[in-house]
PDB file of N, CA and C in Angstrom:
ATOM      1  N   MET A   1       0.215   4.656  -7.109  1.00 91.00           N
ATOM      2  CA  MET A   1       0.473   5.981  -6.636  1.00 91.00           C
ATOM      3  C   MET A   1      -0.764   6.543  -5.945  1.00 91.00           C
ATOM      4  N   HIS A   2      -1.905   6.359  -6.592  1.00 92.00           N
ATOM      5  CA  HIS A   2      -3.163   6.842  -6.026  1.00 92.00           C
ATOM      6  C   HIS A   2      -3.397   6.235  -4.647  1.00 92.00           C
ATOM      7  N   ASP A   3      -3.274   4.924  -4.549  1.00 93.00           N
ATOM      8  CA  ASP A   3      -3.494   4.239  -3.275  1.00 93.00           C
ATOM      9  C   ASP A   3      -2.498   4.706  -2.213  1.00 93.00           C
ATOM     10  N   ALA A   4      -1.236   4.858  -2.598  1.00 94.00           N
ATOM     11  CA  ALA A   4      -0.214   5.278  -1.639  1.00 94.00           C
ATOM     12  C   ALA A   4      -0.501   6.671  -1.099  1.00 94.00           C
ATOM     13  N   LEU A   5      -1.001   7.536  -1.939  1.00 94.00           N
ATOM     14  CA  LEU A   5      -1.313   8.892  -1.488  1.00 94.00           C
ATOM     15  C   LEU A   5      -2.539   8.912  -0.581  1.00 94.00           C
ATOM     16  N   THR A   6      -3.580   8.193  -0.979  1.00 94.00           N
ATOM     17  CA  THR A   6      -4.802   8.217  -0.180  1.00 94.00           C
ATOM     18  C   THR A   6      -4.592   7.555   1.187  1.00 94.00           C
ATOM     19  N   VAL A   7      -3.786   6.500   1.239  1.00 96.00           N
ATOM     20  CA  VAL A   7      -3.477   5.848   2.514  1.00 96.00           C
ATOM     21  C   VAL A   7      -2.768   6.830   3.450  1.00 96.00           C
ATOM     22  N   ARG A   8      -1.989   7.729   2.871  1.00 95.00           N
ATOM     23  CA  ARG A   8      -1.269   8.725   3.663  1.00 95.00           C
ATOM     24  C   ARG A   8      -2.133   9.949   3.982  1.00 95.00           C
ATOM     25  N   GLY A   9      -3.389   9.910   3.559  1.00 95.00           N
ATOM     26  CA  GLY A   9      -4.287  11.031   3.815  1.00 95.00           C
ATOM     27  C   GLY A   9      -4.072  12.198   2.874  1.00 95.00           C
ATOM     28  N   LEU A  10      -3.387  11.941   1.762  1.00 93.00           N
ATOM     29  CA  LEU A  10      -3.122  12.992   0.778  1.00 93.00           C
ATOM     30  C   LEU A  10      -4.085  12.850  -0.394  1.00 93.00           C
ATOM     31  N   ASP A  11      -4.467  13.966  -0.975  1.00 89.00           N
ATOM     32  CA  ASP A  11      -5.316  13.944  -2.163  1.00 89.00           C
ATOM     33  C   ASP A  11      -4.440  13.625  -3.364  1.00 89.00           C
ATOM     34  N   SER A  12      -4.725  12.530  -4.033  1.00 89.00           N
ATOM     35  CA  SER A  12      -3.896  12.160  -5.176  1.00 89.00           C
ATOM     36  C   SER A  12      -4.272  12.958  -6.417  1.00 89.00           C
ATOM     37  N   GLY A  13      -5.519  13.373  -6.503  1.00 88.00           N
ATOM     38  CA  GLY A  13      -5.952  14.070  -7.708  1.00 88.00           C
ATOM     39  C   GLY A  13      -6.080  13.146  -8.908  1.00 88.00           C
ATOM     40  N   MET A  14      -5.824  11.867  -8.713  1.00 88.00           N
ATOM     41  CA  MET A  14      -5.776  10.935  -9.835  1.00 88.00           C
ATOM     42  C   MET A  14      -7.081  10.174 -10.065  1.00 88.00           C
ATOM     43  N   ALA A  15      -8.083  10.362  -9.242  1.00 87.00           N
ATOM     44  CA  ALA A  15      -9.323   9.604  -9.388  1.00 87.00           C
ATOM     45  C   ALA A  15      -9.919   9.787 -10.784  1.00 87.00           C
ATOM     46  N   GLU A  16      -9.978  11.017 -11.269  1.00 84.00           N
ATOM     47  CA  GLU A  16     -10.533  11.259 -12.610  1.00 84.00           C
ATOM     48  C   GLU A  16      -9.666  10.630 -13.684  1.00 84.00           C
ATOM     49  N   VAL A  17      -8.354  10.746 -13.546  1.00 86.00           N
ATOM     50  CA  VAL A  17      -7.433  10.169 -14.531  1.00 86.00           C
ATOM     51  C   VAL A  17      -7.618   8.658 -14.581  1.00 86.00           C
ATOM     52  N   LEU A  18      -7.669   8.023 -13.429  1.00 88.00           N
ATOM     53  CA  LEU A  18      -7.839   6.573 -13.376  1.00 88.00           C
ATOM     54  C   LEU A  18      -9.185   6.143 -13.937  1.00 88.00           C
ATOM     55  N   ALA A  19     -10.212   6.938 -13.724  1.00 89.00           N
ATOM     56  CA  ALA A  19     -11.541   6.601 -14.232  1.00 89.00           C
ATOM     57  C   ALA A  19     -11.585   6.612 -15.750  1.00 89.00           C
ATOM     58  N   GLU A  20     -10.706   7.367 -16.373  1.00 88.00           N
ATOM     59  CA  GLU A  20     -10.679   7.455 -17.833  1.00 88.00           C
ATOM     60  C   GLU A  20      -9.897   6.318 -18.483  1.00 88.00           C
ATOM     61  N   LEU A  21      -9.139   5.565 -17.700  1.00 86.00           N
ATOM     62  CA  LEU A  21      -8.345   4.478 -18.264  1.00 86.00           C
ATOM     63  C   LEU A  21      -9.256   3.335 -18.701  1.00 86.00           C
ATOM     64  N   PRO A  22      -8.873   2.649 -19.769  1.00 85.00           N
ATOM     65  CA  PRO A  22      -9.687   1.504 -20.195  1.00 85.00           C
ATOM     66  C   PRO A  22      -9.647   0.381 -19.158  1.00 85.00           C
ATOM     67  N   ASP A  23     -10.665  -0.467 -19.195  1.00 81.00           N
ATOM     68  CA  ASP A  23     -10.738  -1.591 -18.257  1.00 81.00           C
ATOM     69  C   ASP A  23      -9.634  -2.609 -18.501  1.00 81.00           C
ATOM     70  N   THR A  24      -9.214  -2.735 -19.744  1.00 80.00           N
ATOM     71  CA  THR A  24      -8.146  -3.684 -20.059  1.00 80.00           C
ATOM     72  C   THR A  24      -6.830  -2.928 -20.117  1.00 80.00           C
ATOM     73  N   ARG A  25      -5.819  -3.539 -19.547  1.00 79.00           N
ATOM     74  CA  ARG A  25      -4.502  -2.906 -19.529  1.00 79.00           C
ATOM     75  C   ARG A  25      -3.486  -3.884 -20.097  1.00 79.00           C
ATOM     76  N   THR A  26      -2.575  -3.361 -20.888  1.00 86.00           N
ATOM     77  CA  THR A  26      -1.496  -4.166 -21.430  1.00 86.00           C
ATOM     78  C   THR A  26      -0.463  -4.385 -20.324  1.00 86.00           C
ATOM     79  N   PRO A  27      -0.027  -5.614 -20.130  1.00 91.00           N
ATOM     80  CA  PRO A  27       0.945  -5.874 -19.057  1.00 91.00           C
ATOM     81  C   PRO A  27       2.269  -5.137 -19.298  1.00 91.00           C
ATOM     82  N   VAL A  28       2.818  -4.599 -18.245  1.00 94.00           N
ATOM     83  CA  VAL A  28       4.120  -3.934 -18.317  1.00 94.00           C
ATOM     84  C   VAL A  28       5.181  -4.998 -18.537  1.00 94.00           C
ATOM     85  N   THR A  29       6.078  -4.753 -19.497  1.00 95.00           N
ATOM     86  CA  THR A  29       7.170  -5.690 -19.774  1.00 95.00           C
ATOM     87  C   THR A  29       8.517  -5.144 -19.342  1.00 95.00           C
ATOM     88  N   THR A  30       8.580  -3.827 -19.112  1.00 95.00           N
ATOM     89  CA  THR A  30       9.857  -3.185 -18.842  1.00 95.00           C
ATOM     90  C   THR A  30       9.695  -2.151 -17.734  1.00 95.00           C
ATOM     91  N   ARG A  31      10.527  -2.260 -16.726  1.00 96.00           N
ATOM     92  CA  ARG A  31      10.532  -1.285 -15.633  1.00 96.00           C
ATOM     93  C   ARG A  31      11.956  -0.753 -15.493  1.00 96.00           C
ATOM     94  N   ILE A  32      12.075   0.557 -15.657  1.00 96.00           N
ATOM     95  CA  ILE A  32      13.378   1.207 -15.563  1.00 96.00           C
ATOM     96  C   ILE A  32      13.433   1.997 -14.259  1.00 96.00           C
ATOM     97  N   HIS A  33      14.345   1.625 -13.387  1.00 96.00           N
ATOM     98  CA  HIS A  33      14.480   2.322 -12.104  1.00 96.00           C
ATOM     99  C   HIS A  33      15.085   3.696 -12.377  1.00 96.00           C
ATOM    100  N   CYS A  34      14.351   4.735 -12.038  1.00 95.00           N
ATOM    101  CA  CYS A  34      14.825   6.086 -12.347  1.00 95.00           C
ATOM    102  C   CYS A  34      14.454   7.109 -11.277  1.00 95.00           C
ATOM    103  N   ALA A  35      14.202   6.672 -10.071  1.00 96.00           N
ATOM    104  CA  ALA A  35      13.789   7.583  -9.004  1.00 96.00           C
ATOM    105  C   ALA A  35      14.779   8.719  -8.800  1.00 96.00           C
ATOM    106  N   ASP A  36      16.058   8.445  -9.027  1.00 96.00           N
ATOM    107  CA  ASP A  36      17.075   9.482  -8.842  1.00 96.00           C
ATOM    108  C   ASP A  36      16.990  10.567  -9.914  1.00 96.00           C
ATOM    109  N   HIS A  37      16.189  10.344 -10.933  1.00 96.00           N
ATOM    110  CA  HIS A  37      16.132  11.276 -12.063  1.00 96.00           C
ATOM    111  C   HIS A  37      14.765  11.928 -12.245  1.00 96.00           C
ATOM    112  N   PHE A  38      13.884  11.784 -11.256  1.00 95.00           N
ATOM    113  CA  PHE A  38      12.539  12.342 -11.398  1.00 95.00           C
ATOM    114  C   PHE A  38      12.552  13.852 -11.600  1.00 95.00           C
ATOM    115  N   ASP A  39      13.466  14.566 -10.964  1.00 94.00           N
ATOM    116  CA  ASP A  39      13.497  16.017 -11.136  1.00 94.00           C
ATOM    117  C   ASP A  39      13.829  16.385 -12.583  1.00 94.00           C
ATOM    118  N   ILE A  40      14.746  15.655 -13.191  1.00 95.00           N
ATOM    119  CA  ILE A  40      15.108  15.906 -14.590  1.00 95.00           C
ATOM    120  C   ILE A  40      13.948  15.531 -15.503  1.00 95.00           C
ATOM    121  N   ARG A  41      13.315  14.394 -15.226  1.00 93.00           N
ATOM    122  CA  ARG A  41      12.153  13.966 -16.012  1.00 93.00           C
ATOM    123  C   ARG A  41      11.064  15.029 -15.972  1.00 93.00           C
ATOM    124  N   ASP A  42      10.773  15.533 -14.786  1.00 93.00           N
ATOM    125  CA  ASP A  42       9.708  16.522 -14.648  1.00 93.00           C
ATOM    126  C   ASP A  42      10.047  17.814 -15.388  1.00 93.00           C
ATOM    127  N   ARG A  43      11.286  18.255 -15.292  1.00 93.00           N
ATOM    128  CA  ARG A  43      11.679  19.468 -16.025  1.00 93.00           C
ATOM    129  C   ARG A  43      11.569  19.248 -17.531  1.00 93.00           C
ATOM    130  N   ALA A  44      11.937  18.068 -18.000  1.00 92.00           N
ATOM    131  CA  ALA A  44      11.833  17.766 -19.429  1.00 92.00           C
ATOM    132  C   ALA A  44      10.375  17.763 -19.878  1.00 92.00           C
ATOM    133  N   LEU A  45       9.508  17.145 -19.083  1.00 90.00           N
ATOM    134  CA  LEU A  45       8.080  17.149 -19.411  1.00 90.00           C
ATOM    135  C   LEU A  45       7.533  18.571 -19.470  1.00 90.00           C
ATOM    136  N   LEU A  46       7.872  19.366 -18.484  1.00 92.00           N
ATOM    137  CA  LEU A  46       7.342  20.722 -18.407  1.00 92.00           C
ATOM    138  C   LEU A  46       7.905  21.644 -19.493  1.00 92.00           C
ATOM    139  N   ALA A  47       8.989  21.242 -20.123  1.00 93.00           N
ATOM    140  CA  ALA A  47       9.557  22.034 -21.219  1.00 93.00           C
ATOM    141  C   ALA A  47       8.656  21.992 -22.447  1.00 93.00           C
ATOM    142  N   HIS A  48       7.741  21.035 -22.503  1.00 88.00           N
ATOM    143  CA  HIS A  48       6.819  20.890 -23.629  1.00 88.00           C
ATOM    144  C   HIS A  48       5.467  21.483 -23.237  1.00 88.00           C
ATOM    145  N   GLU A  49       5.417  22.800 -23.161  1.00 80.00           N
ATOM    146  CA  GLU A  49       4.244  23.503 -22.643  1.00 80.00           C
ATOM    147  C   GLU A  49       2.957  23.175 -23.380  1.00 80.00           C
ATOM    148  N   THR A  50       3.049  22.912 -24.676  1.00 87.00           N
ATOM    149  CA  THR A  50       1.826  22.642 -25.440  1.00 87.00           C
ATOM    150  C   THR A  50       1.346  21.213 -25.271  1.00 87.00           C
ATOM    151  N   GLN A  51       2.141  20.342 -24.659  1.00 84.00           N
ATOM    152  CA  GLN A  51       1.778  18.936 -24.539  1.00 84.00           C
ATOM    153  C   GLN A  51       1.539  18.473 -23.105  1.00 84.00           C
ATOM    154  N   VAL A  52       2.054  19.211 -22.135  1.00 86.00           N
ATOM    155  CA  VAL A  52       1.958  18.782 -20.748  1.00 86.00           C
ATOM    156  C   VAL A  52       1.360  19.913 -19.914  1.00 86.00           C
ATOM    157  N   ASP A  53       0.280  19.602 -19.241  1.00 88.00           N
ATOM    158  CA  ASP A  53      -0.359  20.556 -18.346  1.00 88.00           C
ATOM    159  C   ASP A  53       0.406  20.560 -17.022  1.00 88.00           C
ATOM    160  N   PRO A  54       1.018  21.688 -16.645  1.00 88.00           N
ATOM    161  CA  PRO A  54       1.782  21.703 -15.396  1.00 88.00           C
ATOM    162  C   PRO A  54       0.916  21.459 -14.159  1.00 88.00           C
ATOM    163  N   ASP A  55      -0.408  21.563 -14.296  1.00 87.00           N
ATOM    164  CA  ASP A  55      -1.305  21.296 -13.179  1.00 87.00           C
ATOM    165  C   ASP A  55      -1.889  19.888 -13.207  1.00 87.00           C
ATOM    166  N   HIS A  56      -1.399  19.037 -14.112  1.00 87.00           N
ATOM    167  CA  HIS A  56      -1.890  17.662 -14.184  1.00 87.00           C
ATOM    168  C   HIS A  56      -1.604  16.955 -12.858  1.00 87.00           C
ATOM    169  N   PRO A  57      -2.534  16.137 -12.384  1.00 86.00           N
ATOM    170  CA  PRO A  57      -2.335  15.444 -11.102  1.00 86.00           C
ATOM    171  C   PRO A  57      -1.024  14.666 -11.020  1.00 86.00           C
ATOM    172  N   PHE A  58      -0.563  14.123 -12.137  1.00 86.00           N
ATOM    173  CA  PHE A  58       0.685  13.358 -12.111  1.00 86.00           C
ATOM    174  C   PHE A  58       1.860  14.232 -11.667  1.00 86.00           C
ATOM    175  N   LEU A  59       1.803  15.503 -11.949  1.00 89.00           N
ATOM    176  CA  LEU A  59       2.913  16.387 -11.599  1.00 89.00           C
ATOM    177  C   LEU A  59       2.743  17.029 -10.227  1.00 89.00           C
ATOM    178  N   ARG A  60       1.635  16.773  -9.560  1.00 87.00           N
ATOM    179  CA  ARG A  60       1.364  17.434  -8.280  1.00 87.00           C
ATOM    180  C   ARG A  60       1.735  16.615  -7.052  1.00 87.00           C
ATOM    181  N   HIS A  61       1.853  15.310  -7.191  1.00 90.00           N
ATOM    182  CA  HIS A  61       2.091  14.516  -5.981  1.00 90.00           C
ATOM    183  C   HIS A  61       3.545  14.651  -5.502  1.00 90.00           C
ATOM    184  N   PRO A  62       3.772  14.417  -4.204  1.00 93.00           N
ATOM    185  CA  PRO A  62       5.121  14.535  -3.640  1.00 93.00           C
ATOM    186  C   PRO A  62       6.064  13.487  -4.232  1.00 93.00           C
ATOM    187  N   ARG A  63       7.198  13.938  -4.692  1.00 94.00           N
ATOM    188  CA  ARG A  63       8.159  13.017  -5.314  1.00 94.00           C
ATOM    189  C   ARG A  63       8.759  12.048  -4.302  1.00 94.00           C
ATOM    190  N   ASP A  64       8.821  12.407  -3.023  1.00 95.00           N
ATOM    191  CA  ASP A  64       9.352  11.453  -2.048  1.00 95.00           C
ATOM    192  C   ASP A  64       8.443  10.232  -1.926  1.00 95.00           C
ATOM    193  N   VAL A  65       7.135  10.440  -2.040  1.00 95.00           N
ATOM    194  CA  VAL A  65       6.205   9.305  -2.027  1.00 95.00           C
ATOM    195  C   VAL A  65       6.381   8.488  -3.302  1.00 95.00           C
ATOM    196  N   GLU A  66       6.514   9.158  -4.427  1.00 95.00           N
ATOM    197  CA  GLU A  66       6.716   8.441  -5.693  1.00 95.00           C
ATOM    198  C   GLU A  66       8.001   7.624  -5.654  1.00 95.00           C
ATOM    199  N   ARG A  67       9.069   8.196  -5.142  1.00 96.00           N
ATOM    200  CA  ARG A  67      10.340   7.458  -5.055  1.00 96.00           C
ATOM    201  C   ARG A  67      10.179   6.196  -4.201  1.00 96.00           C
ATOM    202  N   GLU A  68       9.344   6.279  -3.189  1.00 96.00           N
ATOM    203  CA  GLU A  68       9.146   5.139  -2.292  1.00 96.00           C
ATOM    204  C   GLU A  68       8.278   4.049  -2.919  1.00 96.00           C
ATOM    205  N   VAL A  69       7.170   4.421  -3.569  1.00 95.00           N
ATOM    206  CA  VAL A  69       6.201   3.415  -3.999  1.00 95.00           C
ATOM    207  C   VAL A  69       6.195   3.115  -5.499  1.00 95.00           C
ATOM    208  N   TRP A  70       6.727   4.016  -6.309  1.00 95.00           N
ATOM    209  CA  TRP A  70       6.715   3.793  -7.766  1.00 95.00           C
ATOM    210  C   TRP A  70       7.974   4.406  -8.371  1.00 95.00           C
ATOM    211  N   PRO A  71       9.130   3.816  -8.068  1.00 97.00           N
ATOM    212  CA  PRO A  71      10.408   4.400  -8.473  1.00 97.00           C
ATOM    213  C   PRO A  71      10.820   4.090  -9.912  1.00 97.00           C
ATOM    214  N   THR A  72       9.878   3.618 -10.712  1.00 96.00           N
ATOM    215  CA  THR A  72      10.222   3.210 -12.075  1.00 96.00           C
ATOM    216  C   THR A  72       9.397   3.955 -13.111  1.00 96.00           C
ATOM    217  N   GLU A  73       9.919   3.951 -14.331  1.00 95.00           N
ATOM    218  CA  GLU A  73       9.129   4.295 -15.508  1.00 95.00           C
ATOM    219  C   GLU A  73       8.775   2.943 -16.115  1.00 95.00           C
ATOM    220  N   ASP A  74       7.541   2.774 -16.503  1.00 94.00           N
ATOM    221  CA  ASP A  74       7.058   1.477 -16.973  1.00 94.00           C
ATOM    222  C   ASP A  74       6.720   1.546 -18.454  1.00 94.00           C
ATOM    223  N   TYR A  75       7.080   0.499 -19.171  1.00 94.00           N
ATOM    224  CA  TYR A  75       6.890   0.436 -20.617  1.00 94.00           C
ATOM    225  C   TYR A  75       6.315  -0.915 -21.017  1.00 94.00           C
ATOM    226  N   VAL A  76       5.846  -0.970 -22.259  1.00 94.00           N
ATOM    227  CA  VAL A  76       5.373  -2.214 -22.857  1.00 94.00           C
ATOM    228  C   VAL A  76       6.173  -2.432 -24.129  1.00 94.00           C
ATOM    229  N   LEU A  77       6.831  -3.569 -24.218  1.00 93.00           N
ATOM    230  CA  LEU A  77       7.574  -3.909 -25.425  1.00 93.00           C
ATOM    231  C   LEU A  77       6.565  -4.318 -26.491  1.00 93.00           C
ATOM    232  N   ALA A  78       6.430  -3.494 -27.511  1.00 92.00           N
ATOM    233  CA  ALA A  78       5.464  -3.767 -28.565  1.00 92.00           C
ATOM    234  C   ALA A  78       6.071  -4.633 -29.662  1.00 92.00           C
ATOM    235  N   ARG A  79       7.361  -4.442 -29.910  1.00 91.00           N
ATOM    236  CA  ARG A  79       8.025  -5.189 -30.984  1.00 91.00           C
ATOM    237  C   ARG A  79       9.530  -5.108 -30.764  1.00 91.00           C
ATOM    238  N   SER A  80      10.214  -6.178 -31.064  1.00 89.00           N
ATOM    239  CA  SER A  80      11.665  -6.181 -30.957  1.00 89.00           C
ATOM    240  C   SER A  80      12.257  -6.937 -32.133  1.00 89.00           C
ATOM    241  N   LEU A  81      13.321  -6.406 -32.693  1.00 88.00           N
ATOM    242  CA  LEU A  81      14.027  -7.070 -33.786  1.00 88.00           C
ATOM    243  C   LEU A  81      15.195  -7.896 -33.270  1.00 88.00           C
ATOM    244  N   ILE A  82      15.395  -7.865 -31.957  1.00 87.00           N
ATOM    245  CA  ILE A  82      16.427  -8.684 -31.321  1.00 87.00           C
ATOM    246  C   ILE A  82      15.770  -9.466 -30.188  1.00 87.00           C
ATOM    247  N   PRO A  83      16.359 -10.593 -29.792  1.00 88.00           N
ATOM    248  CA  PRO A  83      15.775 -11.354 -28.686  1.00 88.00           C
ATOM    249  C   PRO A  83      15.700 -10.494 -27.421  1.00 88.00           C
ATOM    250  N   ALA A  84      14.614 -10.632 -26.695  1.00 88.00           N
ATOM    251  CA  ALA A  84      14.436  -9.862 -25.465  1.00 88.00           C
ATOM    252  C   ALA A  84      14.012 -10.788 -24.339  1.00 88.00           C
ATOM    253  N   ASP A  85      14.710 -10.691 -23.222  1.00 90.00           N
ATOM    254  CA  ASP A  85      14.335 -11.433 -22.019  1.00 90.00           C
ATOM    255  C   ASP A  85      13.402 -10.556 -21.201  1.00 90.00           C
ATOM    256  N   LEU A  86      12.205 -11.075 -20.938  1.00 93.00           N
ATOM    257  CA  LEU A  86      11.228 -10.306 -20.177  1.00 93.00           C
ATOM    258  C   LEU A  86      11.128 -10.852 -18.764  1.00 93.00           C
ATOM    259  N   PRO A  87      10.924 -10.022 -17.796  1.00 94.00           N
ATOM    260  CA  PRO A  87      10.791  -8.576 -17.890  1.00 94.00           C
ATOM    261  C   PRO A  87      12.150  -7.907 -18.099  1.00 94.00           C
ATOM    262  N   GLU A  88      12.113  -6.731 -18.715  1.00 94.00           N
ATOM    263  CA  GLU A  88      13.328  -5.969 -18.982  1.00 94.00           C
ATOM    264  C   GLU A  88      13.531  -4.918 -17.893  1.00 94.00           C
ATOM    265  N   ASP A  89      14.805  -4.549 -17.705  1.00 94.00           N
ATOM    266  CA  ASP A  89      15.112  -3.425 -16.826  1.00 94.00           C
ATOM    267  C   ASP A  89      16.118  -2.484 -17.492  1.00 94.00           C
ATOM    268  N   ASP A  90      16.263  -2.641 -18.814  1.00 92.00           N
ATOM    269  CA  ASP A  90      17.192  -1.823 -19.589  1.00 92.00           C
ATOM    270  C   ASP A  90      16.604  -1.679 -20.995  1.00 92.00           C
ATOM    271  N   LEU A  91      16.303  -0.454 -21.392  1.00 89.00           N
ATOM    272  CA  LEU A  91      15.704  -0.248 -22.715  1.00 89.00           C
ATOM    273  C   LEU A  91      16.660  -0.590 -23.856  1.00 89.00           C
ATOM    274  N   PHE A  92      17.951  -0.668 -23.562  1.00 89.00           N
ATOM    275  CA  PHE A  92      18.938  -0.911 -24.609  1.00 89.00           C
ATOM    276  C   PHE A  92      19.602  -2.279 -24.489  1.00 89.00           C
ATOM    277  N   ALA A  93      19.044  -3.170 -23.685  1.00 85.00           N
ATOM    278  CA  ALA A  93      19.616  -4.510 -23.513  1.00 85.00           C
ATOM    279  C   ALA A  93      19.687  -5.223 -24.860  1.00 85.00           C
ATOM    280  N   GLY A  94      20.807  -5.843 -25.124  1.00 83.00           N
ATOM    281  CA  GLY A  94      20.961  -6.621 -26.330  1.00 83.00           C
ATOM    282  C   GLY A  94      21.369  -5.819 -27.553  1.00 83.00           C
ATOM    283  N   ILE A  95      21.384  -4.524 -27.451  1.00 84.00           N
ATOM    284  CA  ILE A  95      21.797  -3.698 -28.584  1.00 84.00           C
ATOM    285  C   ILE A  95      23.295  -3.460 -28.490  1.00 84.00           C
ATOM    286  N   THR A  96      23.989  -3.793 -29.545  1.00 75.00           N
ATOM    287  CA  THR A  96      25.420  -3.552 -29.621  1.00 75.00           C
ATOM    288  C   THR A  96      25.684  -2.632 -30.788  1.00 75.00           C
ATOM    289  N   ALA A  97      26.900  -2.163 -30.904  1.00 66.00           N
ATOM    290  CA  ALA A  97      27.270  -1.285 -32.030  1.00 66.00           C
ATOM    291  C   ALA A  97      27.020  -2.026 -33.341  1.00 66.00           C
ATOM    292  N   ALA A  98      27.330  -3.313 -33.391  1.00 59.00           N
ATOM    293  CA  ALA A  98      27.111  -4.088 -34.611  1.00 59.00           C
ATOM    294  C   ALA A  98      25.633  -4.214 -34.920  1.00 59.00           C
ATOM    295  N   ALA A  99      24.805  -4.424 -33.906  1.00 56.00           N
ATOM    296  CA  ALA A  99      23.360  -4.559 -34.105  1.00 56.00           C
ATOM    297  C   ALA A  99      22.737  -3.247 -34.528  1.00 56.00           C
ATOM    298  N   ALA A 100      23.305  -2.137 -34.081  1.00 56.00           N
ATOM    299  CA  ALA A 100      22.752  -0.818 -34.406  1.00 56.00           C
ATOM    300  C   ALA A 100      23.135  -0.339 -35.794  1.00 56.00           C
ATOM    301  N   ASP A 101      24.168  -0.946 -36.392  1.00 60.00           N
ATOM    302  CA  ASP A 101      24.636  -0.548 -37.711  1.00 60.00           C
ATOM    303  C   ASP A 101      23.915  -1.348 -38.774  1.00 60.00           C
ATOM    304  N   PRO A 102      23.036  -0.701 -39.562  1.00 61.00           N
ATOM    305  CA  PRO A 102      22.260  -1.438 -40.543  1.00 61.00           C
ATOM    306  C   PRO A 102      23.068  -1.919 -41.740  1.00 61.00           C
ATOM    307  N   ALA A 103      24.315  -1.498 -41.860  1.00 59.00           N
ATOM    308  CA  ALA A 103      25.130  -1.876 -43.018  1.00 59.00           C
ATOM    309  C   ALA A 103      25.593  -3.259 -42.985  1.00 59.00           C
TER     310      ALA A 103
END
């Protein structure tokens, strides 16, 4: 996102955020395509006033650029009690009503 914004001559505001990230990163195992839902995601985030700064750089960049270059939410599968094919594109893959019922 940072690179896409700077290439377009836009201030990403993310330089400080990126500088704070650790040098080692856990590989992403799951990418959920959700560009069509960014407006809902942003409203949900902003509903948590004590946890999300509405002026955070992540919330300031143009969503049309985000939809173009980073249209996913990215996750890391830390543990699974069912077999998982990686990479995933569905957080609920492999879960059935029978698997969800602990009885």
